[in-house]
Amino acid sequence: MSSAPDRRRVVVTGIGAVTPLGTGASTLHDRWAQGVVGIADGAGACRDFQPSDHLSVKEARRLDRFSQFAIVASGEAVTQAGWDGEAPYEPLRIGCVIATGIGGIGTVE
C-alpha cells in the first residue's frame, strides 16, 4: 500500500482583474457569465480602462500599460484579501501570480 502524497493547501484570499470585459474580478465574472465577448476586430483590448481612474498622473506616465493593469489588479486582490499595511503572514508563505497573454513581457522580465 502506497502512502498518500504530501498535500499542501493553498488559499486564495483575493483576486483582481483588468480585462477586455472590464476592470475588476466581479465585473469579469458577471460579463463572462452573461456571454459578453471582449474581442473586437480580432483583438482583446481593454478599451474602457482609464489609468486616471486608478493611478496618479505621475504613476500612469511612468508605467507602461501592462504595468498599469498589473498594479490595479493586484491592488484589488490585496484589498479583497483584507490587507491593511503589513503582510499578515510570513513573507515566504505569500505568493502572487501575474499573467499576460503577450503584452508587457519585457517589463515582467
Coordinates of C-alpha atoms in Angstrom, one line a residue:
M1 CA 0.0 0.0 0.0
S2 CA 1.5 3.4 -1.0
S3 CA 1.4 6.4 1.2
A4 CA -0.7 9.4 0.2
P5 CA 1.2 12.2 -1.4
D6 CA 2.0 15.3 0.7
R7 CA -0.8 17.7 0.0
R8 CA -0.3 21.3 0.7
R9 CA -3.2 23.7 1.0
V10 CA -3.4 26.9 -1.0
V11 CA -5.8 29.6 0.0
V12 CA -6.8 32.3 -2.5
T13 CA -7.6 35.4 -0.4
G14 CA -8.0 38.0 -3.2
I15 CA -8.5 38.2 -6.9
G16 CA -8.1 41.2 -9.2
A17 CA -8.6 41.6 -12.9
V18 CA -8.2 44.1 -15.7
T19 CA -9.5 42.5 -18.9
P20 CA -11.3 43.4 -22.2
L21 CA -14.5 42.7 -20.3
G22 CA -13.8 45.4 -17.7
T23 CA -11.9 46.3 -14.6
G24 CA -12.5 44.1 -11.5
A25 CA -12.9 40.4 -10.9
S26 CA -16.6 40.7 -10.2
T27 CA -17.1 42.7 -13.5
L28 CA -15.1 40.0 -15.4
H29 CA -17.2 37.2 -13.8
D30 CA -20.6 39.0 -14.4
R31 CA -19.9 39.9 -18.0
W32 CA -18.4 36.5 -18.8
A33 CA -21.5 34.8 -17.3
Q34 CA -23.7 37.0 -19.4
G35 CA -21.9 35.9 -22.6
V36 CA -20.3 39.2 -23.3
V37 CA -17.4 39.0 -25.7
G38 CA -14.3 41.2 -25.1
I39 CA -12.9 40.6 -28.6
A40 CA -13.5 43.3 -31.2
D41 CA -11.9 43.5 -34.6
G42 CA -9.8 40.4 -33.7
A43 CA -8.2 42.0 -30.6
G44 CA -9.0 41.9 -26.9
A45 CA -8.1 45.5 -25.9
C46 CA -9.0 47.0 -22.5
R47 CA -10.7 49.9 -24.2
D48 CA -12.6 51.0 -21.1
F49 CA -9.6 51.1 -18.8
Q50 CA -8.6 54.7 -17.8
P51 CA -5.4 54.8 -15.8
S52 CA -6.5 58.1 -14.2
D53 CA -9.4 56.3 -12.6
H54 CA -6.9 54.3 -10.5
L55 CA -3.5 55.8 -10.6
S56 CA -1.9 59.2 -10.1
V57 CA -0.8 61.1 -13.2
K58 CA 2.8 60.5 -12.2
E59 CA 2.3 56.8 -11.8
A60 CA 0.4 56.5 -15.1
R61 CA 3.0 58.4 -17.0
R62 CA 5.9 56.2 -15.6
L63 CA 4.3 52.8 -16.2
D64 CA 3.7 51.0 -19.4
R65 CA 0.1 49.9 -20.0
F66 CA 0.7 46.3 -18.9
S67 CA 2.2 47.5 -15.6
Q68 CA -0.8 49.8 -15.0
F69 CA -3.1 46.7 -15.4
A70 CA -1.0 44.7 -13.0
I71 CA -0.9 47.4 -10.3
V72 CA -4.7 47.9 -10.5
A73 CA -5.5 44.2 -10.5
S74 CA -3.0 43.5 -7.6
G75 CA -4.5 46.4 -5.7
E76 CA -7.9 44.8 -6.0
A77 CA -6.6 41.4 -4.9
V78 CA -4.8 42.9 -1.8
T79 CA -7.9 44.8 -0.8
Q80 CA -10.1 41.7 -1.2
A81 CA -7.6 39.8 1.0
G82 CA -8.1 42.4 3.7
W83 CA -4.5 43.5 3.9
D84 CA -4.1 46.8 5.7
G85 CA -0.4 47.8 5.9
E86 CA 2.0 45.0 6.6
A87 CA 1.6 41.5 5.3
P88 CA -0.5 39.3 7.6
Y89 CA 1.8 36.2 7.1
E90 CA 5.4 35.4 6.9
P91 CA 6.8 36.6 3.5
L92 CA 7.8 33.1 2.5
R93 CA 4.2 32.0 2.8
I94 CA 2.8 34.6 0.4
G95 CA 2.6 34.2 -3.4
C96 CA 1.4 36.2 -6.4
V97 CA 0.6 35.2 -9.9
I98 CA 0.7 37.7 -12.7
A99 CA -0.3 36.5 -16.1
T100 CA -0.2 38.1 -19.6
G101 CA -1.0 36.8 -23.0
I102 CA 1.9 38.7 -24.5
G103 CA 1.8 42.3 -23.5
G104 CA 4.4 43.8 -21.2
I105 CA 6.7 40.8 -21.1
G106 CA 9.7 43.0 -21.3
T107 CA 8.6 44.7 -18.1
V108 CA 7.9 41.5 -16.3
E109 CA 11.4 40.1 -17.3

